[in-house]
mmCIF file with all atom_site columns, C-alpha atoms and ligand atoms in Angstrom:
data_model
loop_
_atom_site.group_PDB
_atom_site.id
_atom_site.type_symbol
_atom_site.label_atom_id
_atom_site.label_alt_id
_atom_site.label_comp_id
_atom_site.label_asym_id
_atom_site.label_entity_id
_atom_site.label_seq_id
_atom_site.pdbx_PDB_ins_code
_atom_site.Cartn_x
_atom_site.Cartn_y
_atom_site.Cartn_z
_atom_site.occupancy
_atom_site.B_iso_or_equiv
_atom_site.pdbx_formal_charge
_atom_site.auth_seq_id
_atom_site.auth_comp_id
_atom_site.auth_asym_id
_atom_site.auth_atom_id
_atom_site.pdbx_PDB_model_num
ATOM   1   C  CA  . MET A 1 1   ? -18.151 -4.720  -8.240  1.00 48.00 ? 3   MET A CA  1
ATOM   2   C  CA  . GLN A 1 2   ? -18.176 -8.295  -7.374  1.00 50.00 ? 4   GLN A CA  1
ATOM   3   C  CA  . ALA A 1 3   ? -14.917 -10.105 -8.328  1.00 48.00 ? 5   ALA A CA  1
ATOM   4   C  CA  . ASP A 1 4   ? -16.559 -13.335 -9.210  1.00 57.00 ? 6   ASP A CA  1
ATOM   5   C  CA  . LEU A 1 5   ? -19.853 -12.186 -10.317 1.00 59.00 ? 7   LEU A CA  1
ATOM   6   C  CA  . PHE A 1 6   ? -19.572 -14.526 -13.386 1.00 60.00 ? 8   PHE A CA  1
ATOM   7   C  CA  . GLY A 1 7   ? -17.892 -17.335 -11.605 1.00 62.00 ? 9   GLY A CA  1
ATOM   8   C  CA  . GLY A 1 8   ? -14.587 -16.567 -13.302 1.00 70.00 ? 10  GLY A CA  1
ATOM   9   C  CA  . THR A 1 9   ? -11.209 -15.297 -12.010 1.00 75.00 ? 11  THR A CA  1
ATOM   10  C  CA  . PRO A 1 10  ? -10.949 -11.572 -11.388 1.00 80.00 ? 12  PRO A CA  1
ATOM   11  C  CA  . ALA A 1 11  ? -9.709  -9.415  -14.255 1.00 94.00 ? 13  ALA A CA  1
ATOM   12  C  CA  . GLU A 1 12  ? -5.948  -9.019  -14.501 1.00 94.00 ? 14  GLU A CA  1
ATOM   13  C  CA  . LEU A 1 13  ? -4.457  -5.954  -16.228 1.00 95.00 ? 15  LEU A CA  1
ATOM   14  C  CA  . VAL A 1 14  ? -0.822  -5.894  -17.120 1.00 96.00 ? 16  VAL A CA  1
ATOM   15  C  CA  . LEU A 1 15  ? 0.601   -2.416  -16.246 1.00 96.00 ? 17  LEU A CA  1
ATOM   16  C  CA  . ALA A 1 16  ? 4.163   -3.301  -17.097 1.00 95.00 ? 18  ALA A CA  1
ATOM   17  C  CA  . PRO A 1 17  ? 6.055   -6.641  -17.722 1.00 95.00 ? 19  PRO A CA  1
ATOM   18  C  CA  . GLN A 1 18  ? 6.232   -7.393  -13.989 1.00 96.00 ? 20  GLN A CA  1
ATOM   19  C  CA  . ALA A 1 19  ? 3.362   -5.217  -12.626 1.00 97.00 ? 21  ALA A CA  1
ATOM   20  C  CA  . LYS A 1 20  ? -0.254  -6.344  -12.609 1.00 97.00 ? 22  LYS A CA  1
ATOM   21  C  CA  . LEU A 1 21  ? -3.553  -4.926  -11.456 1.00 98.00 ? 23  LEU A CA  1
ATOM   22  C  CA  . LEU A 1 22  ? -5.882  -7.618  -10.074 1.00 98.00 ? 24  LEU A CA  1
ATOM   23  C  CA  . LYS A 1 23  ? -9.333  -5.998  -10.200 1.00 97.00 ? 25  LYS A CA  1
ATOM   24  C  CA  . GLY A 1 24  ? -11.404 -6.691  -7.142  1.00 97.00 ? 26  GLY A CA  1
ATOM   25  C  CA  . LEU A 1 25  ? -9.136  -9.455  -5.893  1.00 98.00 ? 27  LEU A CA  1
ATOM   26  C  CA  . ALA A 1 26  ? -9.526  -8.107  -2.251  1.00 98.00 ? 28  ALA A CA  1
ATOM   27  C  CA  . LEU A 1 27  ? -13.288 -8.049  -2.203  1.00 98.00 ? 29  LEU A CA  1
ATOM   28  C  CA  . PRO A 1 28  ? -13.871 -11.392 -0.521  1.00 97.00 ? 30  PRO A CA  1
ATOM   29  C  CA  . TYR A 1 29  ? -11.386 -10.429 2.172   1.00 98.00 ? 31  TYR A CA  1
ATOM   30  C  CA  . VAL A 1 30  ? -12.994 -7.101  2.964   1.00 98.00 ? 32  VAL A CA  1
ATOM   31  C  CA  . PRO A 1 31  ? -14.886 -7.933  6.180   1.00 98.00 ? 33  PRO A CA  1
ATOM   32  C  CA  . ARG A 1 32  ? -11.799 -9.492  7.720   1.00 98.00 ? 34  ARG A CA  1
ATOM   33  C  CA  . LEU A 1 33  ? -9.551  -6.740  6.408   1.00 98.00 ? 35  LEU A CA  1
ATOM   34  C  CA  . LEU A 1 34  ? -11.837 -4.053  8.066   1.00 98.00 ? 36  LEU A CA  1
ATOM   35  C  CA  . ALA A 1 35  ? -11.804 -5.874  11.356  1.00 98.00 ? 37  ALA A CA  1
ATOM   36  C  CA  . ALA A 1 36  ? -7.999  -6.096  11.181  1.00 98.00 ? 38  ALA A CA  1
ATOM   37  C  CA  . LEU A 1 37  ? -7.770  -2.463  10.330  1.00 98.00 ? 39  LEU A CA  1
ATOM   38  C  CA  . GLU A 1 38  ? -9.680  -1.432  13.402  1.00 98.00 ? 40  GLU A CA  1
ATOM   39  C  CA  . GLN A 1 39  ? -7.302  -3.449  15.583  1.00 98.00 ? 41  GLN A CA  1
ATOM   40  C  CA  . ILE A 1 40  ? -4.285  -1.915  13.906  1.00 98.00 ? 42  ILE A CA  1
ATOM   41  C  CA  . GLN A 1 41  ? -5.332  1.732   14.244  1.00 97.00 ? 43  GLN A CA  1
ATOM   42  C  CA  . HIS A 1 42  ? -6.299  1.117   17.870  1.00 97.00 ? 44  HIS A CA  1
ATOM   43  C  CA  . THR A 1 43  ? -2.807  -0.028  18.762  1.00 97.00 ? 45  THR A CA  1
ATOM   44  C  CA  . ALA A 1 44  ? -0.990  2.242   16.335  1.00 98.00 ? 46  ALA A CA  1
ATOM   45  C  CA  . PRO A 1 45  ? -3.095  5.336   15.336  1.00 98.00 ? 47  PRO A CA  1
ATOM   46  C  CA  . PHE A 1 46  ? -2.741  7.031   12.030  1.00 98.00 ? 48  PHE A CA  1
ATOM   47  C  CA  . ARG A 1 47  ? -0.454  10.035  12.033  1.00 98.00 ? 49  ARG A CA  1
ATOM   48  C  CA  . HIS A 1 48  ? 0.920   12.572  9.626   1.00 98.00 ? 50  HIS A CA  1
ATOM   49  C  CA  . MET A 1 49  ? 4.688   11.923  9.422   1.00 97.00 ? 51  MET A CA  1
ATOM   50  C  CA  . VAL A 1 50  ? 7.051   14.724  8.534   1.00 97.00 ? 52  VAL A CA  1
ATOM   51  C  CA  . THR A 1 51  ? 9.469   14.358  5.455   1.00 94.00 ? 53  THR A CA  1
ATOM   52  C  CA  . PRO A 1 52  ? 13.149  14.979  5.695   1.00 94.00 ? 54  PRO A CA  1
ATOM   53  C  CA  . GLY A 1 53  ? 12.330  18.341  3.974   1.00 94.00 ? 55  GLY A CA  1
ATOM   54  C  CA  . GLY A 1 54  ? 10.153  19.310  7.093   1.00 95.00 ? 56  GLY A CA  1
ATOM   55  C  CA  . GLN A 1 55  ? 6.706   19.045  5.427   1.00 95.00 ? 57  GLN A CA  1
ATOM   56  C  CA  . ALA A 1 56  ? 3.870   17.019  7.040   1.00 96.00 ? 58  ALA A CA  1
ATOM   57  C  CA  . MET A 1 57  ? 2.649   14.414  4.662   1.00 96.00 ? 59  MET A CA  1
ATOM   58  C  CA  . SER A 1 58  ? -1.035  14.853  3.486   1.00 98.00 ? 60  SER A CA  1
ATOM   59  C  CA  . VAL A 1 59  ? -1.362  11.038  3.772   1.00 98.00 ? 61  VAL A CA  1
ATOM   60  C  CA  . ALA A 1 60  ? -1.762  9.720   7.309   1.00 98.00 ? 62  ALA A CA  1
ATOM   61  C  CA  . LEU A 1 61  ? 0.071   6.449   7.995   1.00 98.00 ? 63  LEU A CA  1
ATOM   62  C  CA  . THR A 1 62  ? 0.595   3.590   10.327  1.00 98.00 ? 64  THR A CA  1
ATOM   63  C  CA  . ASN A 1 63  ? 2.012   0.089   10.043  1.00 98.00 ? 65  ASN A CA  1
ATOM   64  C  CA  . CYS A 1 64  ? 1.615   -3.563  10.970  1.00 98.00 ? 66  CYS A CA  1
ATOM   65  C  CA  . GLY A 1 65  ? 4.139   -6.348  10.860  1.00 98.00 ? 67  GLY A CA  1
ATOM   66  C  CA  . ALA A 1 66  ? 7.618   -6.835  12.351  1.00 98.00 ? 68  ALA A CA  1
ATOM   67  C  CA  . LEU A 1 67  ? 8.941   -3.716  10.678  1.00 98.00 ? 69  LEU A CA  1
ATOM   68  C  CA  . GLY A 1 68  ? 7.243   -0.334  10.083  1.00 98.00 ? 70  GLY A CA  1
ATOM   69  C  CA  . TRP A 1 69  ? 8.125   2.469   7.577   1.00 98.00 ? 71  TRP A CA  1
ATOM   70  C  CA  . THR A 1 70  ? 8.720   5.769   9.164   1.00 97.00 ? 72  THR A CA  1
ATOM   71  C  CA  . SER A 1 71  ? 9.774   9.261   8.194   1.00 96.00 ? 73  SER A CA  1
ATOM   72  C  CA  . ASP A 1 72  ? 11.102  12.192  10.123  1.00 95.00 ? 74  ASP A CA  1
ATOM   73  C  CA  . ARG A 1 73  ? 13.573  15.033  9.565   1.00 95.00 ? 75  ARG A CA  1
ATOM   74  C  CA  . HIS A 1 74  ? 16.380  12.616  9.530   1.00 95.00 ? 76  HIS A CA  1
ATOM   75  C  CA  . GLY A 1 75  ? 15.094  10.534  6.705   1.00 94.00 ? 77  GLY A CA  1
ATOM   76  C  CA  . TYR A 1 76  ? 13.088  7.411   5.908   1.00 95.00 ? 78  TYR A CA  1
ATOM   77  C  CA  . ARG A 1 77  ? 13.600  4.103   7.558   1.00 95.00 ? 79  ARG A CA  1
ATOM   78  C  CA  . TYR A 1 78  ? 12.105  0.758   8.720   1.00 97.00 ? 80  TYR A CA  1
ATOM   79  C  CA  . SER A 1 79  ? 11.914  0.270   12.429  1.00 97.00 ? 81  SER A CA  1
ATOM   80  C  CA  . ALA A 1 80  ? 10.584  -2.474  14.771  1.00 98.00 ? 82  ALA A CA  1
ATOM   81  C  CA  . LEU A 1 81  ? 9.038   0.027   17.116  1.00 98.00 ? 83  LEU A CA  1
ATOM   82  C  CA  . ASP A 1 82  ? 6.395   2.692   16.633  1.00 98.00 ? 84  ASP A CA  1
ATOM   83  C  CA  . PRO A 1 83  ? 8.202   6.008   17.340  1.00 97.00 ? 85  PRO A CA  1
ATOM   84  C  CA  . ASP A 1 84  ? 5.075   7.460   18.920  1.00 96.00 ? 86  ASP A CA  1
ATOM   85  C  CA  . THR A 1 85  ? 4.285   4.706   21.331  1.00 95.00 ? 87  THR A CA  1
ATOM   86  C  CA  . ARG A 1 86  ? 7.874   3.004   21.532  1.00 97.00 ? 88  ARG A CA  1
ATOM   87  C  CA  . GLN A 1 87  ? 5.895   -0.268  21.206  1.00 97.00 ? 89  GLN A CA  1
ATOM   88  C  CA  . PRO A 1 88  ? 6.264   -2.856  18.464  1.00 98.00 ? 90  PRO A CA  1
ATOM   89  C  CA  . TRP A 1 89  ? 3.857   -2.361  15.560  1.00 98.00 ? 91  TRP A CA  1
ATOM   90  C  CA  . PRO A 1 90  ? 0.874   -4.621  15.681  1.00 98.00 ? 92  PRO A CA  1
ATOM   91  C  CA  . PRO A 1 91  ? 1.435   -7.985  14.105  1.00 98.00 ? 93  PRO A CA  1
ATOM   92  C  CA  . LEU A 1 92  ? 0.583   -8.615  10.447  1.00 98.00 ? 94  LEU A CA  1
ATOM   93  C  CA  . PRO A 1 93  ? -2.892  -10.134 10.488  1.00 98.00 ? 95  PRO A CA  1
ATOM   94  C  CA  . GLU A 1 94  ? -3.426  -13.600 8.901   1.00 98.00 ? 96  GLU A CA  1
ATOM   95  C  CA  . VAL A 1 95  ? -5.908  -12.076 6.464   1.00 98.00 ? 97  VAL A CA  1
ATOM   96  C  CA  . LEU A 1 96  ? -3.280  -9.838  5.048   1.00 98.00 ? 98  LEU A CA  1
ATOM   97  C  CA  . LEU A 1 97  ? -0.731  -12.631 4.761   1.00 98.00 ? 99  LEU A CA  1
ATOM   98  C  CA  . GLN A 1 98  ? -3.277  -14.748 2.858   1.00 98.00 ? 100 GLN A CA  1
ATOM   99  C  CA  . LEU A 1 99  ? -4.286  -11.936 0.527   1.00 98.00 ? 101 LEU A CA  1
ATOM   100 C  CA  . ALA A 1 100 ? -0.766  -10.899 -0.074  1.00 98.00 ? 102 ALA A CA  1
ATOM   101 C  CA  . GLN A 1 101 ? 0.149   -14.522 -0.981  1.00 98.00 ? 103 GLN A CA  1
ATOM   102 C  CA  . GLU A 1 102 ? -2.726  -15.061 -3.272  1.00 98.00 ? 104 GLU A CA  1
ATOM   103 C  CA  . ALA A 1 103 ? -2.054  -11.802 -5.061  1.00 98.00 ? 105 ALA A CA  1
ATOM   104 C  CA  . ALA A 1 104 ? 1.739   -12.328 -5.380  1.00 98.00 ? 106 ALA A CA  1
ATOM   105 C  CA  . THR A 1 105 ? 1.186   -15.899 -6.735  1.00 97.00 ? 107 THR A CA  1
ATOM   106 C  CA  . ARG A 1 106 ? -1.347  -14.737 -9.253  1.00 96.00 ? 108 ARG A CA  1
ATOM   107 C  CA  . ALA A 1 107 ? 1.180   -12.148 -10.495 1.00 96.00 ? 109 ALA A CA  1
ATOM   108 C  CA  . GLY A 1 108 ? 3.996   -14.649 -10.793 1.00 96.00 ? 110 GLY A CA  1
ATOM   109 C  CA  . PHE A 1 109 ? 5.788   -14.151 -7.504  1.00 97.00 ? 111 PHE A CA  1
ATOM   110 C  CA  . ALA A 1 110 ? 5.408   -17.420 -5.549  1.00 95.00 ? 112 ALA A CA  1
ATOM   111 C  CA  . ASN A 1 111 ? 6.411   -17.666 -1.863  1.00 94.00 ? 113 ASN A CA  1
ATOM   112 C  CA  . PHE A 1 112 ? 6.063   -14.074 -1.023  1.00 97.00 ? 114 PHE A CA  1
ATOM   113 C  CA  . VAL A 1 113 ? 6.435   -13.651 2.795   1.00 97.00 ? 115 VAL A CA  1
ATOM   114 C  CA  . PRO A 1 114 ? 6.009   -9.946  3.697   1.00 97.00 ? 116 PRO A CA  1
ATOM   115 C  CA  . ASP A 1 115 ? 7.373   -8.608  7.021   1.00 97.00 ? 117 ASP A CA  1
ATOM   116 C  CA  . ALA A 1 116 ? 6.007   -5.161  6.778   1.00 98.00 ? 118 ALA A CA  1
ATOM   117 C  CA  . CYS A 1 117 ? 2.720   -3.440  5.877   1.00 98.00 ? 119 CYS A CA  1
ATOM   118 C  CA  . LEU A 1 118 ? 2.466   0.279   5.409   1.00 98.00 ? 120 LEU A CA  1
ATOM   119 C  CA  . VAL A 1 119 ? -1.071  1.488   5.888   1.00 98.00 ? 121 VAL A CA  1
ATOM   120 C  CA  . ASN A 1 120 ? -1.940  4.836   4.176   1.00 98.00 ? 122 ASN A CA  1
ATOM   121 C  CA  . ARG A 1 121 ? -5.061  6.898   4.793   1.00 98.00 ? 123 ARG A CA  1
ATOM   122 C  CA  . TYR A 1 122 ? -6.100  9.406   2.158   1.00 98.00 ? 124 TYR A CA  1
ATOM   123 C  CA  . ARG A 1 123 ? -8.856  11.929  2.894   1.00 98.00 ? 125 ARG A CA  1
ATOM   124 C  CA  . PRO A 1 124 ? -10.114 13.929  -0.009  1.00 98.00 ? 126 PRO A CA  1
ATOM   125 C  CA  . GLY A 1 125 ? -7.220  16.194  -1.227  1.00 98.00 ? 127 GLY A CA  1
ATOM   126 C  CA  . ALA A 1 126 ? -4.450  13.953  0.102   1.00 98.00 ? 128 ALA A CA  1
ATOM   127 C  CA  . ARG A 1 127 ? -1.865  12.887  -2.494  1.00 98.00 ? 129 ARG A CA  1
ATOM   128 C  CA  . LEU A 1 128 ? 1.431   11.130  -2.732  1.00 97.00 ? 130 LEU A CA  1
ATOM   129 C  CA  . SER A 1 129 ? 4.122   12.588  -4.904  1.00 95.00 ? 131 SER A CA  1
ATOM   130 C  CA  . LEU A 1 130 ? 6.123   10.550  -7.280  1.00 96.00 ? 132 LEU A CA  1
ATOM   131 C  CA  . HIS A 1 131 ? 8.694   8.300   -5.471  1.00 95.00 ? 133 HIS A CA  1
ATOM   132 C  CA  . GLN A 1 132 ? 10.453  4.991   -5.532  1.00 95.00 ? 134 GLN A CA  1
ATOM   133 C  CA  . ASP A 1 133 ? 10.125  2.285   -2.901  1.00 94.00 ? 135 ASP A CA  1
ATOM   134 C  CA  . LYS A 1 134 ? 13.871  1.793   -2.145  1.00 93.00 ? 136 LYS A CA  1
ATOM   135 C  CA  . ASP A 1 135 ? 14.094  1.581   1.650   1.00 92.00 ? 137 ASP A CA  1
ATOM   136 C  CA  . GLU A 1 136 ? 13.722  -2.128  1.718   1.00 92.00 ? 138 GLU A CA  1
ATOM   137 C  CA  . ARG A 1 137 ? 16.824  -4.270  1.900   1.00 89.00 ? 139 ARG A CA  1
ATOM   138 C  CA  . ASP A 1 138 ? 15.878  -6.865  -0.736  1.00 85.00 ? 140 ASP A CA  1
ATOM   139 C  CA  . TYR A 1 139 ? 14.424  -5.739  -4.076  1.00 93.00 ? 141 TYR A CA  1
ATOM   140 C  CA  . SER A 1 140 ? 13.861  -9.324  -5.199  1.00 93.00 ? 142 SER A CA  1
ATOM   141 C  CA  . ALA A 1 141 ? 10.555  -9.552  -3.338  1.00 96.00 ? 143 ALA A CA  1
ATOM   142 C  CA  . PRO A 1 142 ? 7.546   -7.830  -4.974  1.00 97.00 ? 144 PRO A CA  1
ATOM   143 C  CA  . ILE A 1 143 ? 5.206   -5.309  -3.370  1.00 97.00 ? 145 ILE A CA  1
ATOM   144 C  CA  . VAL A 1 144 ? 1.585   -6.017  -2.965  1.00 98.00 ? 146 VAL A CA  1
ATOM   145 C  CA  . SER A 1 145 ? -0.682  -2.914  -2.723  1.00 98.00 ? 147 SER A CA  1
ATOM   146 C  CA  . VAL A 1 146 ? -4.427  -3.226  -1.667  1.00 98.00 ? 148 VAL A CA  1
ATOM   147 C  CA  . SER A 1 147 ? -6.854  -0.407  -2.169  1.00 98.00 ? 149 SER A CA  1
ATOM   148 C  CA  . LEU A 1 148 ? -10.016 0.090   -0.011  1.00 98.00 ? 150 LEU A CA  1
ATOM   149 C  CA  . GLY A 1 149 ? -12.619 2.920   0.130   1.00 98.00 ? 151 GLY A CA  1
ATOM   150 C  CA  . ILE A 1 150 ? -12.988 5.824   -2.268  1.00 98.00 ? 152 ILE A CA  1
ATOM   151 C  CA  . PRO A 1 151 ? -11.219 5.716   -5.608  1.00 98.00 ? 153 PRO A CA  1
ATOM   152 C  CA  . ALA A 1 152 ? -7.902  7.228   -6.637  1.00 98.00 ? 154 ALA A CA  1
ATOM   153 C  CA  . THR A 1 153 ? -5.691  7.548   -9.608  1.00 98.00 ? 155 THR A CA  1
ATOM   154 C  CA  . PHE A 1 154 ? -2.363  5.796   -9.292  1.00 98.00 ? 156 PHE A CA  1
ATOM   155 C  CA  . VAL A 1 155 ? 0.467   7.120   -11.452 1.00 97.00 ? 157 VAL A CA  1
ATOM   156 C  CA  . LEU A 1 156 ? 3.103   4.689   -12.675 1.00 96.00 ? 158 LEU A CA  1
ATOM   157 C  CA  . GLY A 1 157 ? 6.200   5.966   -14.291 1.00 96.00 ? 159 GLY A CA  1
ATOM   158 C  CA  . GLY A 1 158 ? 9.581   4.541   -15.388 1.00 95.00 ? 160 GLY A CA  1
ATOM   159 C  CA  . LEU A 1 159 ? 12.861  3.911   -13.568 1.00 93.00 ? 161 LEU A CA  1
ATOM   160 C  CA  . ASP A 1 160 ? 13.738  7.640   -13.703 1.00 93.00 ? 162 ASP A CA  1
ATOM   161 C  CA  . ARG A 1 161 ? 11.629  10.623  -12.515 1.00 89.00 ? 163 ARG A CA  1
ATOM   162 C  CA  . VAL A 1 162 ? 11.192  11.963  -16.145 1.00 88.00 ? 164 VAL A CA  1
ATOM   163 C  CA  . GLY A 1 163 ? 9.351   10.466  -18.991 1.00 84.00 ? 165 GLY A CA  1
ATOM   164 C  CA  . LYS A 1 164 ? 5.947   8.830   -19.709 1.00 91.00 ? 166 LYS A CA  1
ATOM   165 C  CA  . THR A 1 165 ? 3.582   7.885   -16.954 1.00 93.00 ? 167 THR A CA  1
ATOM   166 C  CA  . LEU A 1 166 ? 0.612   5.642   -16.857 1.00 96.00 ? 168 LEU A CA  1
ATOM   167 C  CA  . ARG A 1 167 ? -2.605  6.682   -15.006 1.00 97.00 ? 169 ARG A CA  1
ATOM   168 C  CA  . VAL A 1 168 ? -4.307  3.824   -13.316 1.00 97.00 ? 170 VAL A CA  1
ATOM   169 C  CA  . PRO A 1 169 ? -7.750  4.181   -11.698 1.00 98.00 ? 171 PRO A CA  1
ATOM   170 C  CA  . LEU A 1 170 ? -7.886  2.126   -8.445  1.00 98.00 ? 172 LEU A CA  1
ATOM   171 C  CA  . ALA A 1 171 ? -11.151 1.124   -6.895  1.00 98.00 ? 173 ALA A CA  1
ATOM   172 C  CA  . HIS A 1 172 ? -12.250 -0.497  -3.642  1.00 98.00 ? 174 HIS A CA  1
ATOM   173 C  CA  . GLY A 1 173 ? -10.872 -4.123  -3.587  1.00 98.00 ? 175 GLY A CA  1
ATOM   174 C  CA  . ASP A 1 174 ? -8.260  -3.667  -6.335  1.00 98.00 ? 176 ASP A CA  1
ATOM   175 C  CA  . VAL A 1 175 ? -4.786  -5.119  -5.782  1.00 98.00 ? 177 VAL A CA  1
ATOM   176 C  CA  . VAL A 1 176 ? -1.601  -4.070  -7.528  1.00 98.00 ? 178 VAL A CA  1
ATOM   177 C  CA  . VAL A 1 177 ? 1.425   -6.331  -7.475  1.00 98.00 ? 179 VAL A CA  1
ATOM   178 C  CA  . TRP A 1 178 ? 4.842   -5.270  -8.982  1.00 95.00 ? 180 TRP A CA  1
ATOM   179 C  CA  . GLY A 1 179 ? 8.362   -6.637  -8.722  1.00 97.00 ? 181 GLY A CA  1
ATOM   180 C  CA  . GLY A 1 180 ? 11.316  -7.837  -10.667 1.00 95.00 ? 182 GLY A CA  1
ATOM   181 C  CA  . ALA A 1 181 ? 12.358  -5.364  -13.302 1.00 95.00 ? 183 ALA A CA  1
ATOM   182 C  CA  . ASP A 1 182 ? 9.551   -2.988  -12.376 1.00 95.00 ? 184 ASP A CA  1
ATOM   183 C  CA  . ARG A 1 183 ? 10.270  -3.055  -8.654  1.00 95.00 ? 185 ARG A CA  1
ATOM   184 C  CA  . LEU A 1 184 ? 11.832  0.447   -8.660  1.00 95.00 ? 186 LEU A CA  1
ATOM   185 C  CA  . ARG A 1 185 ? 9.507   2.241   -10.940 1.00 96.00 ? 187 ARG A CA  1
ATOM   186 C  CA  . TYR A 1 186 ? 8.548   5.705   -9.800  1.00 97.00 ? 188 TYR A CA  1
ATOM   187 C  CA  . HIS A 1 187 ? 4.817   6.048   -8.750  1.00 97.00 ? 189 HIS A CA  1
ATOM   188 C  CA  . GLY A 1 188 ? 2.436   8.254   -6.843  1.00 97.00 ? 190 GLY A CA  1
ATOM   189 C  CA  . VAL A 1 189 ? -1.193  9.053   -6.241  1.00 98.00 ? 191 VAL A CA  1
ATOM   190 C  CA  . LEU A 1 190 ? -3.071  12.068  -7.639  1.00 98.00 ? 192 LEU A CA  1
ATOM   191 C  CA  . PRO A 1 191 ? -5.026  14.202  -5.135  1.00 98.00 ? 193 PRO A CA  1
ATOM   192 C  CA  . VAL A 1 192 ? -7.994  12.153  -4.084  1.00 98.00 ? 194 VAL A CA  1
ATOM   193 C  CA  . ALA A 1 193 ? -11.364 13.546  -5.122  1.00 98.00 ? 195 ALA A CA  1
ATOM   194 C  CA  . GLN A 1 194 ? -14.137 14.116  -2.658  1.00 98.00 ? 196 GLN A CA  1
ATOM   195 C  CA  . ALA A 1 195 ? -16.338 10.952  -2.424  1.00 98.00 ? 197 ALA A CA  1
ATOM   196 C  CA  . GLU A 1 196 ? -18.188 8.736   0.007   1.00 98.00 ? 198 GLU A CA  1
ATOM   197 C  CA  . HIS A 1 197 ? -17.726 4.963   0.235   1.00 98.00 ? 199 HIS A CA  1
ATOM   198 C  CA  . PRO A 1 198 ? -20.551 3.009   1.813   1.00 98.00 ? 200 PRO A CA  1
ATOM   199 C  CA  . LEU A 1 199 ? -18.163 1.124   4.194   1.00 98.00 ? 201 LEU A CA  1
ATOM   200 C  CA  . LEU A 1 200 ? -15.284 3.551   4.686   1.00 98.00 ? 202 LEU A CA  1
ATOM   201 C  CA  . GLY A 1 201 ? -16.917 7.039   4.293   1.00 98.00 ? 203 GLY A CA  1
ATOM   202 C  CA  . ALA A 1 202 ? -14.881 9.837   2.724   1.00 98.00 ? 204 ALA A CA  1
ATOM   203 C  CA  . GLN A 1 203 ? -11.402 8.001   2.918   1.00 98.00 ? 205 GLN A CA  1
ATOM   204 C  CA  . ARG A 1 204 ? -9.148  5.632   0.873   1.00 98.00 ? 206 ARG A CA  1
ATOM   205 C  CA  . ILE A 1 205 ? -7.049  3.156   2.687   1.00 98.00 ? 207 ILE A CA  1
ATOM   206 C  CA  . ASN A 1 206 ? -4.054  1.589   0.937   1.00 98.00 ? 208 ASN A CA  1
ATOM   207 C  CA  . LEU A 1 207 ? -2.137  -1.295  2.388   1.00 98.00 ? 209 LEU A CA  1
ATOM   208 C  CA  . THR A 1 208 ? 1.297   -1.973  0.920   1.00 98.00 ? 210 THR A CA  1
ATOM   209 C  CA  . LEU A 1 209 ? 2.991   -5.260  1.944   1.00 98.00 ? 211 LEU A CA  1
ATOM   210 C  CA  . ARG A 1 210 ? 6.697   -5.553  1.503   1.00 97.00 ? 212 ARG A CA  1
ATOM   211 C  CA  . LYS A 1 211 ? 9.650   -7.705  2.517   1.00 97.00 ? 213 LYS A CA  1
ATOM   212 C  CA  . ALA A 1 212 ? 11.623  -4.930  4.212   1.00 96.00 ? 214 ALA A CA  1
ATOM   213 C  CA  . GLY A 1 213 ? 14.194  -6.821  6.338   1.00 93.00 ? 215 GLY A CA  1
HETATM 214 C  C1  . MD6 B 2 .   ? -0.916  4.179   -2.577  1.00 64.96 ? 19  MD6 B C1  1
HETATM 215 N  N1  . MD6 B 2 .   ? 1.107   3.236   -3.007  1.00 64.96 ? 19  MD6 B N1  1
HETATM 216 O  O1  . MD6 B 2 .   ? -1.515  3.494   -3.545  1.00 64.96 ? 19  MD6 B O1  1
HETATM 217 C  C2  . MD6 B 2 .   ? 0.465   4.366   -2.445  1.00 64.96 ? 19  MD6 B C2  1
HETATM 218 N  N2  . MD6 B 2 .   ? 4.208   1.588   -3.549  1.00 64.96 ? 19  MD6 B N2  1
HETATM 219 O  O2  . MD6 B 2 .   ? -1.593  4.669   -1.734  1.00 64.96 ? 19  MD6 B O2  1
HETATM 220 C  C3  . MD6 B 2 .   ? 2.405   3.074   -3.149  1.00 64.96 ? 19  MD6 B C3  1
HETATM 221 O  O3  . MD6 B 2 .   ? 3.159   3.954   -2.815  1.00 64.96 ? 19  MD6 B O3  1
HETATM 222 C  C4  . MD6 B 2 .   ? 2.926   1.848   -3.641  1.00 64.96 ? 19  MD6 B C4  1
HETATM 223 O  O4  . MD6 B 2 .   ? 0.753   1.131   -4.426  1.00 64.96 ? 19  MD6 B O4  1
HETATM 224 C  C5  . MD6 B 2 .   ? 4.697   0.489   -4.130  1.00 64.96 ? 19  MD6 B C5  1
HETATM 225 C  C6  . MD6 B 2 .   ? 3.949   -0.386  -4.725  1.00 64.96 ? 19  MD6 B C6  1
HETATM 226 C  C7  . MD6 B 2 .   ? 2.600   -0.248  -4.841  1.00 64.96 ? 19  MD6 B C7  1
HETATM 227 C  C8  . MD6 B 2 .   ? 2.029   0.899   -4.308  1.00 64.96 ? 19  MD6 B C8  1
HETATM 228 FE FE1 . FE  B 3 .   ? 5.282   3.412   -2.964  1.00 64.96 ? 20  FE  B FE1 1
#
């Protein structure tokens, strides 16, 4: 899908009062995003982190930016160093800053300055169970989430674990932004179905940009 096939602005879907899906917004950024991803995974390779419960996550992850999200048997935290290499995470590429700012502004969150980007890689079968993003210091900043590669179904719930959920299909180039009253909604990703993407093969990459520190 081409975001601006008809010369207009990309479709915006309201998922919740302060959560928007910006269809295809990332498409014009894709060549630069893929080049940046190569650099990031060269410096900080994808790995399957272990949850505090002792399970290896099915999603492989890495980070870029001043702070990176990590998990081990002791819990979840943000840290300035990659625990595997003991080096700083690779810097947040300019293309990601630009995309994050465009997306946040379109969704009503001006002046978003992320300092952390969690990069998730889903192979077919990988999933992310329902969770809240609450390891960041400041919940006033939104989260910008960019999807690349094969499709997935995003599940958006409420502020507690029980109750109604919304299933949102996410395609290559889609961007989700949420913040404000919706910042702490439970959410997850259903097991990703087998598929091939022309640029990324059998994988889905999700980039979530946050203000963590
Ligand atoms: C994913 N995303 O789409 C996982 N969190 O692969 C998230 O966990 C997420 O997309 C907060 C806000 C947006 C997200
Ligand atoms: Fe999340």
